[in-house]
Coordinates of C-alpha atoms in Angstrom, one line a residue:
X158 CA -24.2 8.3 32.1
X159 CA -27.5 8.4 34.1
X160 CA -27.6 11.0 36.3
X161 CA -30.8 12.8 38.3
X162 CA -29.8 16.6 39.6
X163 CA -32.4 16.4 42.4
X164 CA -31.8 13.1 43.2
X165 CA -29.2 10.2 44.2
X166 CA -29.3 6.9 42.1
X167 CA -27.6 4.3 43.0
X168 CA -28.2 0.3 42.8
X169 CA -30.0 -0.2 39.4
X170 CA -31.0 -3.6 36.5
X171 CA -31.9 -3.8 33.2
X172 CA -34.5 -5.2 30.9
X173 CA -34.3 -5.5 27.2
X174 CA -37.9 -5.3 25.4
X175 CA -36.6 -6.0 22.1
X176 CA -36.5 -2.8 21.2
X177 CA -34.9 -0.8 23.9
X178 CA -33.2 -1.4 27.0
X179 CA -34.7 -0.5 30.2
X180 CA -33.0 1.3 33.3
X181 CA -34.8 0.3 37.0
X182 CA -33.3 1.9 39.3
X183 CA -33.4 2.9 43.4
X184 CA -33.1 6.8 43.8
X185 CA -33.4 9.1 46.9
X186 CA -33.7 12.8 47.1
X187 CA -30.2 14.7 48.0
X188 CA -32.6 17.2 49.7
X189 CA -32.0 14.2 52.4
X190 CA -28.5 16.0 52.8
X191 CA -26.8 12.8 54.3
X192 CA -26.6 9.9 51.6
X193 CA -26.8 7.2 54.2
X194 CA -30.2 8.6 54.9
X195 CA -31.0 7.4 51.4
X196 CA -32.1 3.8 52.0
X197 CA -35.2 4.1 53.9
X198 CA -36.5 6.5 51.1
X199 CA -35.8 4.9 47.9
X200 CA -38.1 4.6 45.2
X201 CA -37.7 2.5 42.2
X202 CA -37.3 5.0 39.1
X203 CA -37.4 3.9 34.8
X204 CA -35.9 5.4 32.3
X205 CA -35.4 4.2 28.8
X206 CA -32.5 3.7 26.0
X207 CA -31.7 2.9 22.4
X208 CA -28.1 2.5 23.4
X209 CA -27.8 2.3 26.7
X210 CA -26.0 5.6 26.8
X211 CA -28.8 7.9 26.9
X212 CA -31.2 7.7 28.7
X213 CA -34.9 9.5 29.1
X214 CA -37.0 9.3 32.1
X215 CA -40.2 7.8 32.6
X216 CA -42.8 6.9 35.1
X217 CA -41.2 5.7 38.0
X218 CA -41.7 1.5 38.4
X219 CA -42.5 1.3 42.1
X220 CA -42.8 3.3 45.9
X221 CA -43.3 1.4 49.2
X222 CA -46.7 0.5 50.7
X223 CA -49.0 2.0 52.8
X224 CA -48.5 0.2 56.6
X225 CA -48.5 -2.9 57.1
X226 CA -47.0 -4.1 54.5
X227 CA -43.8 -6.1 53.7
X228 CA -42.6 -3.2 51.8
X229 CA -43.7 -0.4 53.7
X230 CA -40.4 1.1 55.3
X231 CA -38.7 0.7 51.4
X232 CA -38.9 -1.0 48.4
X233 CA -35.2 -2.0 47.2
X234 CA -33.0 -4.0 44.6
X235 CA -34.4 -6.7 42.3
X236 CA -34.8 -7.6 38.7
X237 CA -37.1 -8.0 35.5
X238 CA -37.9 -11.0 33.4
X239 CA -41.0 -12.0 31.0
X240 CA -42.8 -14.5 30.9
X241 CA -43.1 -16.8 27.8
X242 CA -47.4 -15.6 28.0
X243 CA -45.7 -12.0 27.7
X244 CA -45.7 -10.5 31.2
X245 CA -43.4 -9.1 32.6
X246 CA -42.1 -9.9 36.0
X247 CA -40.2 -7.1 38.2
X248 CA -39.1 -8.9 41.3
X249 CA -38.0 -6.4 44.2
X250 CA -37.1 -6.6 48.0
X251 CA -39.5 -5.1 50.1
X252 CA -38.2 -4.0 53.7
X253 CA -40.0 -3.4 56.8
X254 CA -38.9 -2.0 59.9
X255 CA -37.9 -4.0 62.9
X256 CA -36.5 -3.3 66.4
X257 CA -33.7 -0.9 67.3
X258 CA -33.5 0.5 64.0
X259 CA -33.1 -3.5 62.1
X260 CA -34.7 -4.0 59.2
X261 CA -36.4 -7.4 58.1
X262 CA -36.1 -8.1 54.3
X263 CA -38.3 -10.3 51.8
X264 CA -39.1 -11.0 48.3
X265 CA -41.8 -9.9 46.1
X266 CA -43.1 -9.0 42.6
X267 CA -45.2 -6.7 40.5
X268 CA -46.1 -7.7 36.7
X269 CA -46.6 -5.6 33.7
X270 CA -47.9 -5.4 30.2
X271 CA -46.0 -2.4 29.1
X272 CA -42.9 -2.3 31.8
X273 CA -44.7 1.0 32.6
X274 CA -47.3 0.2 34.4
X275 CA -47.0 -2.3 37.4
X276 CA -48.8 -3.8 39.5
X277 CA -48.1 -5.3 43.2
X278 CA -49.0 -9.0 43.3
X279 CA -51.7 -9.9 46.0
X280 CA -50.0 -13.0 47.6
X281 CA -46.5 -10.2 48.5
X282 CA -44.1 -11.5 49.8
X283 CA -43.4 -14.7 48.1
X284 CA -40.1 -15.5 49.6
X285 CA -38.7 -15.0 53.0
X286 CA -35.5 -16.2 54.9
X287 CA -36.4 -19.7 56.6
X288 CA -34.0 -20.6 59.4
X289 CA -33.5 -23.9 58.2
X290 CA -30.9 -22.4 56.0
X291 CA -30.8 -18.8 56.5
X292 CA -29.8 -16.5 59.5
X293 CA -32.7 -14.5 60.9
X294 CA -33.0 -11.2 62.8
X295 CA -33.1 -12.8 66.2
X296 CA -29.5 -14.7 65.4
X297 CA -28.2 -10.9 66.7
X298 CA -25.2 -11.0 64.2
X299 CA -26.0 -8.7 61.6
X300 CA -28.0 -5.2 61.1
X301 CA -31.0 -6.8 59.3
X302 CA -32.4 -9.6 58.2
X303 CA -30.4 -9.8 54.9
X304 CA -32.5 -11.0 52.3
X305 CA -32.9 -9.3 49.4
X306 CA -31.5 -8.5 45.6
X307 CA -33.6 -11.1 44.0
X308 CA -32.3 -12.1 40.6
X309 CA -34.3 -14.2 38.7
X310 CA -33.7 -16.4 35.0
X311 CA -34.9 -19.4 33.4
X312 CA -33.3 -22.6 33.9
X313 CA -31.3 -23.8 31.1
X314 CA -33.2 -27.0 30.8
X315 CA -36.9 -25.6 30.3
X316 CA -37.3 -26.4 34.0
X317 CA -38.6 -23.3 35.7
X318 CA -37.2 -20.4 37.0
X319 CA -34.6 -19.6 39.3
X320 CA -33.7 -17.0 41.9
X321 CA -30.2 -15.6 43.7
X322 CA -30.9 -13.7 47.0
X323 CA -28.4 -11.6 48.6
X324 CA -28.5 -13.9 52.1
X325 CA -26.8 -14.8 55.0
X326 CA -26.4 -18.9 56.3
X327 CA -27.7 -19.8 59.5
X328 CA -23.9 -21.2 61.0
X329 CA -20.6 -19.9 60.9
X330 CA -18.6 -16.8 61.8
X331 CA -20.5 -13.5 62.3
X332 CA -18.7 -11.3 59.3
X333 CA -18.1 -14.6 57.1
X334 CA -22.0 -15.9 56.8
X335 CA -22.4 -14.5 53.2
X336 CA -24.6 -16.6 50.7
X337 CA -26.0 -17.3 47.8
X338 CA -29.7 -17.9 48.5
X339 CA -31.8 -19.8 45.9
X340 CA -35.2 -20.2 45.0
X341 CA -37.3 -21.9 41.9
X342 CA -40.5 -21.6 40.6
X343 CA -42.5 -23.1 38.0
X344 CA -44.3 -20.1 36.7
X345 CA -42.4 -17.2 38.5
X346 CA -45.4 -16.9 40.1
X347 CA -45.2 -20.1 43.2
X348 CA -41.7 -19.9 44.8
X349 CA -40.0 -22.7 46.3
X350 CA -36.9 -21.8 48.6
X351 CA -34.5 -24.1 48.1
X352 CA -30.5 -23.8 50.6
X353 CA -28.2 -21.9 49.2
X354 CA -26.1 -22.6 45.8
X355 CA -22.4 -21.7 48.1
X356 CA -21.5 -22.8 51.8
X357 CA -20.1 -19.5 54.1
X358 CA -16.8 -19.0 55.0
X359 CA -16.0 -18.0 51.9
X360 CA -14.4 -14.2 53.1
X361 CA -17.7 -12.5 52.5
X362 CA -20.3 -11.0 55.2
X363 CA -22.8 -10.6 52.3
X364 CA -22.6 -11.0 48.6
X365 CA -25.2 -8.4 47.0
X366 CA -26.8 -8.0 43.8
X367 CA -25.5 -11.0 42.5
X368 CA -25.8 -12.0 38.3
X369 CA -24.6 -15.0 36.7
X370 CA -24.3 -15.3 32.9
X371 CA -22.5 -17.1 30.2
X372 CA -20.0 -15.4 27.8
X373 CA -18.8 -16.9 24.8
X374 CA -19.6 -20.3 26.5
X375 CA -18.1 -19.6 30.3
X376 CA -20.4 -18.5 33.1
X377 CA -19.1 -16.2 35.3
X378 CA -20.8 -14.8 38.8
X379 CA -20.4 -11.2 39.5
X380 CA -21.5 -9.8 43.2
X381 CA -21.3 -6.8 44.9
X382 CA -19.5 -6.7 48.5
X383 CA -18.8 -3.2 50.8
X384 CA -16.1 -2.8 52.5
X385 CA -18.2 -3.0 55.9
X386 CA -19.6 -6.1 54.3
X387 CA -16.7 -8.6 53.9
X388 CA -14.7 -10.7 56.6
X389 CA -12.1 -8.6 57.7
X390 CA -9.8 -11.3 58.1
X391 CA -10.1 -12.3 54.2
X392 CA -10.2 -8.5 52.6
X393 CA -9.6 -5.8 53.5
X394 CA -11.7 -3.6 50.7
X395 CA -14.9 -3.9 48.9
X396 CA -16.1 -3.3 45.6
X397 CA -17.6 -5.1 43.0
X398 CA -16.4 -8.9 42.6
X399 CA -16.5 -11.6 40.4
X400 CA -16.0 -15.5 40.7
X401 CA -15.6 -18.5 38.4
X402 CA -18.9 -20.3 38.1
X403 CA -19.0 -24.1 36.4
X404 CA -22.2 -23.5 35.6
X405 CA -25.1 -20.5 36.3
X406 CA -26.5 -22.7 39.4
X407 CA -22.9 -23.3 40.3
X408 CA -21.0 -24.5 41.9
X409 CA -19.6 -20.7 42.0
X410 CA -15.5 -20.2 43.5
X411 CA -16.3 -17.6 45.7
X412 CA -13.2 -18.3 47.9
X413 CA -11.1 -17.1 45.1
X414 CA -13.3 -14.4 44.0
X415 CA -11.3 -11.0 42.6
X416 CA -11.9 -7.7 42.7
X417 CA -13.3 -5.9 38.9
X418 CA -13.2 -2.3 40.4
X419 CA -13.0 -1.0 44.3
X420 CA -15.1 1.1 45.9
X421 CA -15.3 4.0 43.3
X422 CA -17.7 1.9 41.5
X423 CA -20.6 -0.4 42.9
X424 CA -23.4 -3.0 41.5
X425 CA -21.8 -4.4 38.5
X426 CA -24.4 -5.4 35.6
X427 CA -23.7 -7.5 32.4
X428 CA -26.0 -7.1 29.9
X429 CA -26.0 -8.1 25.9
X430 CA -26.2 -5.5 23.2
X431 CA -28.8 -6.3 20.6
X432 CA -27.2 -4.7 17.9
X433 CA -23.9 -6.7 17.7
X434 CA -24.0 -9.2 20.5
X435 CA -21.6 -7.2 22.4
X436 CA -21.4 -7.8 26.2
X437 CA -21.8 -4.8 28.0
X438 CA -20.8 -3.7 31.8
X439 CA -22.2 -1.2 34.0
X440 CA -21.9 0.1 37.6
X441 CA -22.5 3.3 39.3
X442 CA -20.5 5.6 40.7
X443 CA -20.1 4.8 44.2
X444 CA -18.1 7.4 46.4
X445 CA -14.7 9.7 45.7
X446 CA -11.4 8.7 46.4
X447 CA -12.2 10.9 49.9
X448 CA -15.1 8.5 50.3
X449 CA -18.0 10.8 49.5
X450 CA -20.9 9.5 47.8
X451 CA -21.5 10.2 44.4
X452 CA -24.8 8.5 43.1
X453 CA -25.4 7.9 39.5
X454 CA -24.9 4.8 37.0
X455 CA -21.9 4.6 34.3
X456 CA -21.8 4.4 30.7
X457 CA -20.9 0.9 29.2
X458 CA -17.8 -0.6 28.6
X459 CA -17.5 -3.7 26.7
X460 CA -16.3 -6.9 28.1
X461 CA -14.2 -9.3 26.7
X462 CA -12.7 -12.6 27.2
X463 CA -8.7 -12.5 27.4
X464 CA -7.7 -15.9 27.9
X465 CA -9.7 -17.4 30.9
X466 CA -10.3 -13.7 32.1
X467 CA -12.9 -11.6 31.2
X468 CA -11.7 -7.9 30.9
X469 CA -13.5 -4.4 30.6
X470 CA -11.7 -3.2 27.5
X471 CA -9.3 0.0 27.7
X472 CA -9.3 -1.1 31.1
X473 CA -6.8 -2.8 33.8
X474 CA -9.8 -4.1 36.0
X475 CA -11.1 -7.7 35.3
X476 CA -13.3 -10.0 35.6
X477 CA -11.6 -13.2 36.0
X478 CA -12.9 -17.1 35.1

């Protein structure tokens, strides 16, 4: 387990050098006193593992910019990937502050030799919601301008890049706009936004921190949804979610996604042990069964596929294909 004493961690992704496995992760100081206040402070924190069990702090990856900036009010969830030349690519949301408290969300990166130290790209942001496909802040539906979470892999056909982003469409019902946004690039450097890889009105307000990955030959998407973020009318918890996926560009069965764990857990993330080819699963620890928030990542638990279900072993939660 990953836990800071002085601080709250919560939404978090991993890299794998080769050698070891690295921990990015959002974090907030709990002299804040009220967790919620925890999102307009968050840094992006490191920390490093042979086993992804323990884990040892390092320089911290990221803070928000000096004003104005895309990133100036908080720098939030993303991902890292390298780059056949080497470099790596840590791909963030950067949030600035809008009216009445609103929030306006877009996409950028910072690149590394080391994955220790990083630097901001110039051209920040690269991507940004375009209303041709996407709902924007001045729709008045939603708290922000959702559009964030970026989560970025090569296409399986040499061609590119790709990108999911936590987004909302531009029609449909107010709580039930939740997409998939998606983006390619030709060098993860030039991004192309493209619509969205699943239609709303699927029973989702938002679908966050989205990964997609194939498992002993099946994809599988896995999102994470609040219960303030899905359509009331389709749920009536949140947690973290998975949905059968014919491929990783889709198209993905949202409609019939299922619940992996509820609320006490948060931000599901698959990733492959090196050692045996195991996959692994990880969240953090969300809130208490009297909803108090708790603030710090999991150990791993293996995954498995059990027929067309993929289970966390020793447990009754599952992810389902």
């Amino acid at each position: 387990m990953f836990r800071l004493p002085e601080a709250w961690v919560w939404d978090f992704w991993l890299a794998d050098d080769g050698q070891d496995y690295h921990l990015f992760f959002l974090y907030a100081s709990r002299a804040l006193k009220d967790p919620e206040a925890r999102h307009y402070r968050a840094s992006i924190g490191h920390a490093v593992s042979s086993d992804l069990v323990d884990w040892e702090r390092v320089t911290d990856a990221l803070v928000r910019s000096d004003p104005p900036a895309f990133d100036d009010l908080a720098t939030w969830t993303g991902s890292v990937i390298r780059h056949p030349d080497g470099t790596w690519f840590l791909f963030y949301t950067g949030a600035t502050a809008a009216p009445n408290g609103q929030n306006i969300q877009r996409i950028g990166y910072a690149t590394s030799t080391d994955l220790t130290h990083w630097d901001k790209a110039l051209d920040n942001p690269v991507l940004e919601a375009d209303s041709r496909w996407y709902e924007k802040l001045d729709a008045g539906l939603w708290q922000d301008e959702a559009f964030r979470d970026p989560f970025v892999f090569a296409d399986q056909d040499g061609d590119g890049w790709h990108m999911l982003i936590t987004a909302r469409a531009n029609h449909g019902q107010a709580d039930d706009r939740g997409v998939i946004g998606h983006a390619w690039s030709p060098d993860l450097r030039r991004w192309e936004l493209r619509p969205p890889l699943s239609e709303p009105g699927q029973g989702f307000g938002q679908l966050e921190v989205a990964q997609v990955e194939t498992i002993g030959g099946k994809a599988v998407l896995v999102f994470s949804s609040a219960t303030g973020g899905v359509a009331a009318s389709r749920h009536s918890a949140g947690g973290i979610w998975s949905a059968k996926a014919e491929s990783l560009l889709g198209p993905y069965d949202i409609g019939n996604a299922e619940l992996v764990t509820d609320t006490s857990f948060y931000v599901g993330k698959l990733i492959q042990r090196r050692d045996d080819g195991r996959w692994m699963f990880l969240a953090f620890h969300h809130e208490t069964d009297d909803a108090q928030f708790i603030g710090e990542i999991s150990d791993p638990r293996p995954v498995q596929w059990n027929g067309q279900t993929l289970v966390l072993a020793g447990e009754t939660h599952r992810i389902s294909r």
